[in-house]
Coordinates of C-alpha atoms and ligand atoms in Angstrom, one line a residue:
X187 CA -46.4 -29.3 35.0
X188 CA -49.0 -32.0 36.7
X189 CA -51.1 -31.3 33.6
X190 CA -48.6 -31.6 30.9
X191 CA -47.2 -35.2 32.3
X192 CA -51.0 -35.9 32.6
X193 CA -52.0 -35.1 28.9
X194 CA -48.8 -36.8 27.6
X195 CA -49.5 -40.2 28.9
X196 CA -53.6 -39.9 28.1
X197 CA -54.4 -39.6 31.3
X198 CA -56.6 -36.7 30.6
X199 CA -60.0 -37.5 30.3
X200 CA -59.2 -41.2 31.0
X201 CA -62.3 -42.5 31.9
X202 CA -60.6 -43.9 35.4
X203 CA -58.9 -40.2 36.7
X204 CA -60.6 -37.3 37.3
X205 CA -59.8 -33.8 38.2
X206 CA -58.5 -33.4 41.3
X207 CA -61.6 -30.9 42.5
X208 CA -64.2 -33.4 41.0
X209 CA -62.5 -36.6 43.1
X210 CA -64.9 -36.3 46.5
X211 CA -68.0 -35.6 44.7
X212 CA -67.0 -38.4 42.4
X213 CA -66.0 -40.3 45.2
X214 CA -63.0 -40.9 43.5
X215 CA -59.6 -41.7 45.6
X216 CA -57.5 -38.7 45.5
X217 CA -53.9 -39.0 44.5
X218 CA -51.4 -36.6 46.7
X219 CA -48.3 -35.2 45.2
X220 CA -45.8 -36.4 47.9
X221 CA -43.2 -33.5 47.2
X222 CA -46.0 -30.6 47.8
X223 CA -48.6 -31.9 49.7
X224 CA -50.8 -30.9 46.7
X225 CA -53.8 -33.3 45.2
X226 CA -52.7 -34.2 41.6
X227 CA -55.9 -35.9 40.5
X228 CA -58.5 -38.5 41.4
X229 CA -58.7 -41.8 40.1
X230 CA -62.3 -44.5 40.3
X231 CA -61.7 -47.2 42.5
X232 CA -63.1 -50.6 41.3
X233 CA -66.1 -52.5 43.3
X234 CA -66.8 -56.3 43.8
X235 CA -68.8 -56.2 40.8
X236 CA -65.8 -54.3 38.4
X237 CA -63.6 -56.4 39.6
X238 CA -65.1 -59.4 38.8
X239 CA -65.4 -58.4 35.5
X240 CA -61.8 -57.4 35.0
X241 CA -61.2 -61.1 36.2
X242 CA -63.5 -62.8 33.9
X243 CA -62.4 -60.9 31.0
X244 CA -58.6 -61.8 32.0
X245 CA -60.0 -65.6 32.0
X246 CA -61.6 -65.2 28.4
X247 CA -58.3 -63.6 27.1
X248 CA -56.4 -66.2 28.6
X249 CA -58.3 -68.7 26.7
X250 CA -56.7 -67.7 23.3
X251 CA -53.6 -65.9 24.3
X252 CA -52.5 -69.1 25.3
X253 CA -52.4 -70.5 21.7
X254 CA -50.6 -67.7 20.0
X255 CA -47.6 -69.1 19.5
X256 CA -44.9 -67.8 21.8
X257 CA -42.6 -65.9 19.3
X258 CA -45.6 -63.8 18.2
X259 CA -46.5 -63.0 21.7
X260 CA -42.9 -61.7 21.6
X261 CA -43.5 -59.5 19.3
X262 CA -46.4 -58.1 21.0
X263 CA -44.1 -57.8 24.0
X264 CA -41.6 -56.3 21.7
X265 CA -44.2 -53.6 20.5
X266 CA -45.5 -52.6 24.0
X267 CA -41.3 -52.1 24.8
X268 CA -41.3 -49.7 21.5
X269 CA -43.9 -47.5 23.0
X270 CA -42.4 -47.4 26.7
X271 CA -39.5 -46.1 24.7
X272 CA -41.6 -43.5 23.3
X273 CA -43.5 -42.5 26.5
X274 CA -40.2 -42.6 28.9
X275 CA -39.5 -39.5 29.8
X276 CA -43.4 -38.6 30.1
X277 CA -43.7 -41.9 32.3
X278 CA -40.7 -41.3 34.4
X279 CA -41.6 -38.1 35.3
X280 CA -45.2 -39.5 35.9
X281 CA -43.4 -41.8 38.7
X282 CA -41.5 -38.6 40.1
X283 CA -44.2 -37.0 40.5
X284 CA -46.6 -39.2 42.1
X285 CA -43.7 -41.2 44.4
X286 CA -41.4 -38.3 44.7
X287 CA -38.5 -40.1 42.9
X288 CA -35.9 -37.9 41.5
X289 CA -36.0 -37.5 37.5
X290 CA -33.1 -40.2 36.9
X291 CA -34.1 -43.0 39.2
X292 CA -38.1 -42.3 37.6
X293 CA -36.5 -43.0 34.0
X294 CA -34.2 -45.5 35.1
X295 CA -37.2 -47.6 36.5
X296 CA -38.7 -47.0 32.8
X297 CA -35.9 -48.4 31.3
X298 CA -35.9 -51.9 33.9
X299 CA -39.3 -51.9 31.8
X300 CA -37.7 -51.6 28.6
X301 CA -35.1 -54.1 29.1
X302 CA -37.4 -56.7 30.4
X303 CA -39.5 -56.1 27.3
X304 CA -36.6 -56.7 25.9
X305 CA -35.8 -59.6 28.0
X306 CA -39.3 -60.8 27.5
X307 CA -38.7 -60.6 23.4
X308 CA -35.7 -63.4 23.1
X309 CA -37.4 -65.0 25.9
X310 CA -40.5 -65.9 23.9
X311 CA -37.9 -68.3 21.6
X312 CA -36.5 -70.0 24.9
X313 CA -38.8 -71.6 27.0
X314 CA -36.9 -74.1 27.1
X315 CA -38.3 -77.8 28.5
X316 CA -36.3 -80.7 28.8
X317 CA -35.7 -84.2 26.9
X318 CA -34.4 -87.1 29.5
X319 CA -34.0 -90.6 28.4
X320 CA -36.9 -93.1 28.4
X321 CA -35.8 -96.4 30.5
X322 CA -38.1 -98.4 28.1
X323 CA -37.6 -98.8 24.6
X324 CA -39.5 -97.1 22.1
X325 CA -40.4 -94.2 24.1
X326 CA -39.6 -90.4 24.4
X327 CA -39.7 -88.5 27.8
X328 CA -39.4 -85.1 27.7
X329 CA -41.3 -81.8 29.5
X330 CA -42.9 -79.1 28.3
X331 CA -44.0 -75.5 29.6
X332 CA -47.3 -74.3 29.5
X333 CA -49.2 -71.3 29.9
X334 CA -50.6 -71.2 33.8
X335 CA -53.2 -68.7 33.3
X336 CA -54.4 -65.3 34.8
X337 CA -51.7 -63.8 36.6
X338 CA -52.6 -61.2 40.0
X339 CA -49.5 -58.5 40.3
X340 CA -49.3 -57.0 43.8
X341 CA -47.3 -53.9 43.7
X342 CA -46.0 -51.1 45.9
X343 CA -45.5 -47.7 45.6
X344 CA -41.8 -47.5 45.7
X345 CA -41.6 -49.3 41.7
X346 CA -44.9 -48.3 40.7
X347 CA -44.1 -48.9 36.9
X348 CA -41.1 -51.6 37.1
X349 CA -42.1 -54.4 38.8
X350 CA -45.5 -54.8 37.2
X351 CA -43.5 -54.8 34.1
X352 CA -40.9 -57.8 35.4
X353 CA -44.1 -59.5 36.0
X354 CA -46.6 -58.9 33.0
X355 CA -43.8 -58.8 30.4
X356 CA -42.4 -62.3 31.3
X357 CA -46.1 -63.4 32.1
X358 CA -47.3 -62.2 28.4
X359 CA -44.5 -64.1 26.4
X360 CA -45.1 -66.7 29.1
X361 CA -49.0 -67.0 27.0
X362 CA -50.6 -65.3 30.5
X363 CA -52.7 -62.7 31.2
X364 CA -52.1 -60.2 34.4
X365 CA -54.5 -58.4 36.2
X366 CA -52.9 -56.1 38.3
X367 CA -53.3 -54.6 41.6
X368 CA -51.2 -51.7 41.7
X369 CA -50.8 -49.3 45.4
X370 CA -53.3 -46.7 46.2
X371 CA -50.5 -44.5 46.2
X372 CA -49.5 -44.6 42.9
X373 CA -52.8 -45.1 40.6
X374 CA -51.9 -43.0 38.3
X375 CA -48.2 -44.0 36.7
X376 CA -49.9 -47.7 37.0
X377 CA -52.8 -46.9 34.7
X378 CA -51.1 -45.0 32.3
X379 CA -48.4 -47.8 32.1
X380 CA -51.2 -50.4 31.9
X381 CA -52.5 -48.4 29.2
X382 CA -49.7 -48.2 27.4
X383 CA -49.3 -52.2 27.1
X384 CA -53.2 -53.0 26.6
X385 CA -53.7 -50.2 23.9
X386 CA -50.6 -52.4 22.1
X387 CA -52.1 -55.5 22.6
X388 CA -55.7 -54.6 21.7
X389 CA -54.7 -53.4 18.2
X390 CA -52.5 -56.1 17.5
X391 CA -55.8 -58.0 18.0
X392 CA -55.4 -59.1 22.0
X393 CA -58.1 -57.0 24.4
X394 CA -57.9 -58.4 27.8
X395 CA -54.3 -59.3 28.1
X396 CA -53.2 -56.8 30.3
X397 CA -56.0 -55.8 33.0
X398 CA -55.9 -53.5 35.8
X399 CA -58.0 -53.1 39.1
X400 CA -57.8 -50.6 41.6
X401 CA -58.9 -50.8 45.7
X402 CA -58.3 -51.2 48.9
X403 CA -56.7 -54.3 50.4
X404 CA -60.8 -55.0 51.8
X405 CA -62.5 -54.5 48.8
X406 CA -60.2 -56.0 46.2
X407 CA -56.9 -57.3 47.6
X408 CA -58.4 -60.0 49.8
X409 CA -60.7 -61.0 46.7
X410 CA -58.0 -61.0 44.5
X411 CA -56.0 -63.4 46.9
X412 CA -58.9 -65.8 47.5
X413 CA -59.8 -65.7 43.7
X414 CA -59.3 -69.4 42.6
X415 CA -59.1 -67.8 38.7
X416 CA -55.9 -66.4 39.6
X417 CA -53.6 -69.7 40.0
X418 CA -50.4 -67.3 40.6
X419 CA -50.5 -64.0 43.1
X420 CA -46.6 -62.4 42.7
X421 CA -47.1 -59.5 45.5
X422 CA -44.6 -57.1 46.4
X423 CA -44.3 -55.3 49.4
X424 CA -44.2 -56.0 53.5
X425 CA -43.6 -58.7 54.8
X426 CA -46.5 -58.4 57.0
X427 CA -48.3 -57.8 53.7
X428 CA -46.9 -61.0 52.6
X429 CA -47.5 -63.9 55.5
X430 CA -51.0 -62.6 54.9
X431 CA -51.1 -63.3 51.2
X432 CA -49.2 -66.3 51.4
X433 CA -51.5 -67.7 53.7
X434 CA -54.6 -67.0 51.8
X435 CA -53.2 -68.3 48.8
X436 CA -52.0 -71.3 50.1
X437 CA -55.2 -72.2 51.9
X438 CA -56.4 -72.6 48.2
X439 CA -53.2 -74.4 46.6
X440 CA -52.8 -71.3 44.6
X441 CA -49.0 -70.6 44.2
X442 CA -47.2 -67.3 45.0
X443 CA -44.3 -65.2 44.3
X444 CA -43.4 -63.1 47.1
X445 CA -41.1 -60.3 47.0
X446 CA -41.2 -58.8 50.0
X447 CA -39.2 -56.8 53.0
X448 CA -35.2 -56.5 52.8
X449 CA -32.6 -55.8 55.6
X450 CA -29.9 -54.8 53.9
X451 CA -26.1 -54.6 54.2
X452 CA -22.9 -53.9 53.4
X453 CA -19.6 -54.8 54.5
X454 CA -16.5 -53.0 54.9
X455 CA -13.6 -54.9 54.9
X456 CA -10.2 -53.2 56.0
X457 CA -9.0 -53.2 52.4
X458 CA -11.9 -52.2 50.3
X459 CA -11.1 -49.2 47.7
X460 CA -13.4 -46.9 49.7
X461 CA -13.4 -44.8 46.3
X462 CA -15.9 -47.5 45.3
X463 CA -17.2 -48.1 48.8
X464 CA -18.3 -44.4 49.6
X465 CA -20.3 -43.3 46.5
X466 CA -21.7 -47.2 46.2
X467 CA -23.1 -46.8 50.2
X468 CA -24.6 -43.5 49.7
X469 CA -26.2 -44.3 46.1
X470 CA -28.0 -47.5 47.8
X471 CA -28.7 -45.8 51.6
X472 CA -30.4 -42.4 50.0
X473 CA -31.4 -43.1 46.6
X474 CA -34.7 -43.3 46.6
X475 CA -35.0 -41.4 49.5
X476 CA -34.2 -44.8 51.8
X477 CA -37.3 -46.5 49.9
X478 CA -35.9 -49.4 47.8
X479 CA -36.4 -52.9 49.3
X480 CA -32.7 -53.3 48.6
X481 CA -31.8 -50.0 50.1
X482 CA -28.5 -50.4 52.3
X483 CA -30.0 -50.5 56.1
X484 CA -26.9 -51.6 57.9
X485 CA -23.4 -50.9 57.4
X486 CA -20.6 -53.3 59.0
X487 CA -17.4 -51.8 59.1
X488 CA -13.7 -53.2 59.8
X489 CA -13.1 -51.3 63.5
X490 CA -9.9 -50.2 62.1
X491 CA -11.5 -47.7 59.2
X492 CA -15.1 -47.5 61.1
X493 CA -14.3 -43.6 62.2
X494 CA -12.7 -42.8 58.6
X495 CA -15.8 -44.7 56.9
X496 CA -18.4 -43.0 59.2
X497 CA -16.5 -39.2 58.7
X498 CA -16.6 -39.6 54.9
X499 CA -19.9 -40.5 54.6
X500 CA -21.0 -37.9 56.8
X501 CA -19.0 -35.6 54.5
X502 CA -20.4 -36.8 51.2
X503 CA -24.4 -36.5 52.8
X504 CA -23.5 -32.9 53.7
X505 CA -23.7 -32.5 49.9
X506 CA -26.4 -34.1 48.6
X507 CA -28.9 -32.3 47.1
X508 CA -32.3 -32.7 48.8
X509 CA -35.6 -31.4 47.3
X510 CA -37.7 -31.0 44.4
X511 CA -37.3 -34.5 42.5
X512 CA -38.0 -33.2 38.9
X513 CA -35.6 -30.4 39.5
X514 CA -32.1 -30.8 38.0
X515 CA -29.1 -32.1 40.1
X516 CA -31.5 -33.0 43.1
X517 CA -30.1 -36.2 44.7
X518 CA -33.1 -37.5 47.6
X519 CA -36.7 -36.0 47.3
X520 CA -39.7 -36.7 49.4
X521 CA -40.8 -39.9 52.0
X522 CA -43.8 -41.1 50.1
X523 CA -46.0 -39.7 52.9
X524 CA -46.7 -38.3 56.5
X525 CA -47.1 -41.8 57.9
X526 CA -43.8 -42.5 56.4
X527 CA -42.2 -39.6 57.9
X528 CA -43.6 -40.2 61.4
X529 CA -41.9 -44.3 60.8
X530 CA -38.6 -42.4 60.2
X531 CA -39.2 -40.0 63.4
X532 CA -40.2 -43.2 65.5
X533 CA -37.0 -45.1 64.7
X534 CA -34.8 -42.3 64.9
X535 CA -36.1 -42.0 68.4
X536 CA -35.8 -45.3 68.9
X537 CA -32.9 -46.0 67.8
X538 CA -31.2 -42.9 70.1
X539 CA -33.4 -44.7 73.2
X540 CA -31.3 -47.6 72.7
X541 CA -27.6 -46.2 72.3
X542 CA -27.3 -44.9 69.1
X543 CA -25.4 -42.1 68.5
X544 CA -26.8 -39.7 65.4
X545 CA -23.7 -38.9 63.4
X546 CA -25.7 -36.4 60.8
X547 CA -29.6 -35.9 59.8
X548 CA -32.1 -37.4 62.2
X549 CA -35.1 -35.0 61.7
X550 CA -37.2 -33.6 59.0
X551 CA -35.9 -31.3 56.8
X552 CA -36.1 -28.0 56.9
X553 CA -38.0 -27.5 53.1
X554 CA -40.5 -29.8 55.6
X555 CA -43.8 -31.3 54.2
X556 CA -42.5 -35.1 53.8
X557 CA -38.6 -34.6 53.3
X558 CA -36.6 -35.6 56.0
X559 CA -33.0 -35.2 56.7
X560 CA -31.0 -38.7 55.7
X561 CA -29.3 -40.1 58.9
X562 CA -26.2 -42.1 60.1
X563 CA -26.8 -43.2 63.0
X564 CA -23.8 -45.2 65.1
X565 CA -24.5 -48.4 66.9
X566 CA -23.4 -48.6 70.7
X567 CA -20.3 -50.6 71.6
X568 CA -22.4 -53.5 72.7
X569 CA -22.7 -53.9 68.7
X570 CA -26.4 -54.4 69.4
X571 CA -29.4 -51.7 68.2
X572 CA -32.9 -53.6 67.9
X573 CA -34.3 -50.8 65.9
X574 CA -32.1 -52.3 62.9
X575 CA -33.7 -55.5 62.7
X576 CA -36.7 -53.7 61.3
X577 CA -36.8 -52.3 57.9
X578 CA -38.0 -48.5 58.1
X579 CA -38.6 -47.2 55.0
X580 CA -36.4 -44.2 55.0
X581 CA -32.8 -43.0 54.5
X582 CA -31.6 -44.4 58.3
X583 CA -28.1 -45.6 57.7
X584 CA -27.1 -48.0 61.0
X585 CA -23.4 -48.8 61.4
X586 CA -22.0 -51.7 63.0
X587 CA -18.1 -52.5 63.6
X588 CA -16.4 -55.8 63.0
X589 CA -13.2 -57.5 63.8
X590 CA -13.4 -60.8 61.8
X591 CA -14.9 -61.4 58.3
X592 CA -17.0 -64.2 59.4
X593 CA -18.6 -61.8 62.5
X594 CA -19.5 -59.6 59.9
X595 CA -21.1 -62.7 57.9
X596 CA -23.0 -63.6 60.8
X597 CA -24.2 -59.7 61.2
X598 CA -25.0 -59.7 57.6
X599 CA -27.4 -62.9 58.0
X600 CA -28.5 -62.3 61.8
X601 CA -31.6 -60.8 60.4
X602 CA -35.0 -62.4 59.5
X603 CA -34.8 -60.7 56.3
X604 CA -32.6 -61.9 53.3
X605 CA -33.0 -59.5 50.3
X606 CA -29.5 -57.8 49.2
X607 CA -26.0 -57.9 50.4
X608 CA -23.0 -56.9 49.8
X609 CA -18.7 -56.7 50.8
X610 CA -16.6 -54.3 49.8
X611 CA -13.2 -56.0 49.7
X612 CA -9.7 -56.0 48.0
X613 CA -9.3 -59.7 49.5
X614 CA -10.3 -62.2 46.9
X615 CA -10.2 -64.9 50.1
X616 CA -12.6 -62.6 51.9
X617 CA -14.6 -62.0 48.3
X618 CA -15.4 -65.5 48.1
X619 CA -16.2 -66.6 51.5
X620 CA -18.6 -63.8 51.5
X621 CA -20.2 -65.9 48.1
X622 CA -19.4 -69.1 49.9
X623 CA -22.0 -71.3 51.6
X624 CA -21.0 -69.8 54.9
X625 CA -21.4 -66.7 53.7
X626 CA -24.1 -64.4 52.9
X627 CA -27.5 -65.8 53.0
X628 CA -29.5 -63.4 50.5
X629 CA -30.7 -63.6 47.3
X630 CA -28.4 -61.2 46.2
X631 CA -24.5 -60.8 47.0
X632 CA -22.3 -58.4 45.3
X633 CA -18.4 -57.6 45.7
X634 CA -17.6 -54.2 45.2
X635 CA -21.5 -52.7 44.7
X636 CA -23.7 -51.6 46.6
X637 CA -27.0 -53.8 47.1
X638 CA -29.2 -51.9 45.2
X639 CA -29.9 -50.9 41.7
X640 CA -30.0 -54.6 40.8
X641 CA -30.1 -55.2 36.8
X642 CA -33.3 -57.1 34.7
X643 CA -31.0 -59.9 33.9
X644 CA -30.3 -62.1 37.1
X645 CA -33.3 -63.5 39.3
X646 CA -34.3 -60.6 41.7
X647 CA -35.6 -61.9 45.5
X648 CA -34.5 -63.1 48.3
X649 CA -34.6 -65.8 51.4
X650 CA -36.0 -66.1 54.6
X651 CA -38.8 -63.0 55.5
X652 CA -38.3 -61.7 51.9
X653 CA -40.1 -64.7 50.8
X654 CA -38.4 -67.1 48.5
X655 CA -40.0 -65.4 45.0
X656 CA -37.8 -64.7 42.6
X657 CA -38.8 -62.2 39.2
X658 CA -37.0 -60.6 36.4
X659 CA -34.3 -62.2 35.0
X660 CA -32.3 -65.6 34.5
X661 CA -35.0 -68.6 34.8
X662 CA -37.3 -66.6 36.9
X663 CA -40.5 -67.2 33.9
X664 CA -40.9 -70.6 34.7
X665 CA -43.3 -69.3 37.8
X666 CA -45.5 -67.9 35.3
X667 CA -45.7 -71.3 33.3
X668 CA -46.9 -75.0 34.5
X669 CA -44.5 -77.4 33.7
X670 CA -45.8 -80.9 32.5
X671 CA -43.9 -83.9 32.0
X672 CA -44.7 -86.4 29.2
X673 CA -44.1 -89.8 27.9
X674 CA -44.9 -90.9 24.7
X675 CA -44.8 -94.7 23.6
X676 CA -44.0 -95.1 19.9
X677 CA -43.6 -98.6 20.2
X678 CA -46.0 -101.8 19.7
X679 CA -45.8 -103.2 23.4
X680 CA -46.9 -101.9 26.6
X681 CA -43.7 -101.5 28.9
X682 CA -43.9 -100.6 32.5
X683 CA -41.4 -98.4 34.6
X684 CA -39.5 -100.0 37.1
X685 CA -39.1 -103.3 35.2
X686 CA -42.9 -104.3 36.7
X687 CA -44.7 -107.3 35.2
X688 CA -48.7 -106.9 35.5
X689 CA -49.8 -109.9 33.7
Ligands
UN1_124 C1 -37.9 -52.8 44.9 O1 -37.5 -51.9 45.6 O2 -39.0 -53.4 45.2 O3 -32.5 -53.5 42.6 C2 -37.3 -53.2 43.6 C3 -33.1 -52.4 42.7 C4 -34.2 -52.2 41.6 C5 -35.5 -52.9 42.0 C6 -35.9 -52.6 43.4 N1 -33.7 -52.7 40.4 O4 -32.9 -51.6 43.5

């Protein structure tokens, strides 16, 4: 099966993965399956020196992709999106298989791909800069947006194929180059997906657009950060991962685009449809196994419905189907790894050290290896659990009560992260106060949905500990672009701004 997925995506014999028996004496980093334990190949991690020249050659591209004109670098982009059409189901399963996502959420992270491709396409007509009015006569004002140069893409392992994509597709049409620095757990979906768009670009004439390097955080995150060639880092991942970057990137006026650590919840209020409420909160607390960034974390529930919410739920978990992610109808597969599944064990524990009552799951599973059992846990009357304020990637579901709608609010924002929310509500007064400036403080807020599975089209990030970057969608591509402002005097005298005479 490993093989087939392999040879499908021309991964086989790729000059960067080798077989899984040749990987130590290769010294090659070995790439685990997280549903069986079992090595699925080796891939060649870069060195200072191989990294340095995947840089430069970014920097050379950059210096003529930049003056393609931006409609034909759409239909570059547009090309690459035909042939992630062609290669989803091969790619998808490549991301099931390597990050233990079941079969639909693997090809519906493809498709995120293929719509911002898509995205990226009509984008390439619209960069859109503005015209103001000159104060002075005979003279035109307007801005304009211009390519910013080599892009460094941080990923993580949880959207090893999507979020490279929201970056590189926008940053392409954009007239960047990306070099990208996908996680050591998922090498392999990352280089047949950055192989996909540079084997595009290089016959339509572009080598060097699309570059990829491989390593650990000593050996080539840190450089990438520091690398003054890079004038934008977008990382995604912890937010530990990202005060670090942020600082480093800073400390050399670089800019970045940080998309990190979520928090996230939902509310419950005593008239939501909990037809929508109950599929919605399982979909965003187990999909993925617990391992979205906008996974729900937290549950706040009207005191009146709290035991009825809490008992369905525990009902509809009883029935989902946990194992094999490839295999038909199987709803939650594998944590990504051991370390993950000792996190989950740790805050389980935890959380039951602090007054938490487990309603259902709480332990590994019994198919064992790295699946564990996903868990409601109930918060103590004291409405108080400090194990929640940390995101734990894993299927822990926490649940809160509330009396008021504003209590809830404050719940909702009373962590340091500010990723996704969300309110399940028949109250149009509660609806909008929830959308209000009072109300949730997150980058994303939805009424009646849960607060994950977010679509390509709006600006995807958040506030506060997530860090402030926004990708995907809406105006998100004017990160990847410098803006410039420019006056132009068609007239015979010299007028200055502000009505100043310098004679
Ligand atoms: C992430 O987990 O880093 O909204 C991204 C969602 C997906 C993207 C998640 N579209 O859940």
């Amino acid at each position: 099966m490993s093989d087939s997925i392999l040879k499908a995506l021309g991964l086989e014999g790729h000059p960067r993965v080798v077989k899984a028996s040749e990987a130590a004496s290769r010294g090659a980093h070995l790439v685990h399956n997280p549903t069986t334990g079992a090595p699925i190949a080796g891939v060649t991690l870069d060195t200072a020196a191989s990294y340095d020249a995947t840089v430069a050659a970014s920097v050379k591209a950059f210096d003529s992709w930049r003056s393609v004109p931006a409609p034909q670098r759409g239909l570059v982009v547009r090309a690459i999106g035909e042939e992630f059409r062609k290669h989803k189901d091969a790619l998808g399963a490549l991301v099931s298989l390597e990050v233990g996502k079941i079969r639909q959420e693997g090809l519906g992270e493809v498709q995120e791909t293929i719509d911002i491709a898509d995205f990226a396409v009509g984008l390439s007509r619209q960069l859109y800069g503005l015209t103001m009015p000159s104060e002075r006569p005979n003279h035109r004002m307007f801005e304009q947006w211009l390519p910013l140069g080599p892009i460094g893409v941080i990923s993580a392992f949880n959207f090893p194929n999507a979020v490279w994509a929201w970056n590189s597709m926008l940053a392409a049409v954009c007239g960047d180059t990306t070099v990208w620095k996908p996680s050591l757990l998922a090498p392999l979906t990352a280089i047949a997906s950055n192989q996909i768009a540079d084997k595009v670009a290089t016959a339509l004439g572009h080598p060097g657009v699309f570059g990829l390097v491989m390593g650990t955080d000593a050996e080539v995150g840190e450089r990438m950060t520091a690398d003054p060639r890079l004038p934008l880092i977008s990382a995604t991942g912890s937010s530990r991962m990202g005060r670090i970057v942020g600082q480093v990137v800073a400390k050399r006026f670089g800019r970045c685009l940080l998309e990190l650590g979520g928090n996230n919840a939902v509310i419950v209020d005593k008239s939501a449809d909990l037809s929508l409420a109950i599929p919605a909160i399982v979909f965003a607390a187990v999909g993925t196994a617990g391992q979205r960034c906008t996974t729900t974390r937290r549950l706040i529930v009207h005191e009146s419905i709290v035991d009825d919410v809490t008992a369905r739920l525990k009902r509809a978990y009883e029935t989902i189907r946990i194992g094999d992610p490839l295999a038909d109808g199987t709803l939650v597969g594998p944590l990504i790894n051991d370390r993950a599944v000792e996190a989950f064990e740790r805050a389980v524990k935890e959380a039951k050290s602090q007054g938490g009552t487990v309603v259902c799951g709480g332990e590994r599973h019994f198919l064992g290896g790295r699946f564990v059992q996903p868990t409601i846990i109930r918060v103590p009357a004291s409405n108080r659990l400090p194990i929640s304020d940390e995101e734990t990637f894993a299927p822990i579901l926490y649940v809160f009560t509330f009396k008021e709608v504003a209590e809830a609010v404050a719940m909702n924002n009373g962590v340091a992260q500010g990723l996704s929310s969300a309110i399940f509500t028949d109250s149009v007064r509660n609806a909008e106060r929830f959308l209000s400036p009072a109300g949730s403080d997150c980058g994303i807020a939805n009424v009646n949905i849960g607060t994950s599975g977010a679509e390509i089209g709006g600006a995807f990030g958040g506030e506060k500990e997530t860090g402030g970057g926004r990708e995907s969608g809406s105006d998100s591509w004017k990160a990847y672009m410098r803006r410039q402002t420019c006056t132009v005097n068609y007239g015979a005298q010299l007028t200055l701004a502000q009505g100043i005479r310098f004679e």
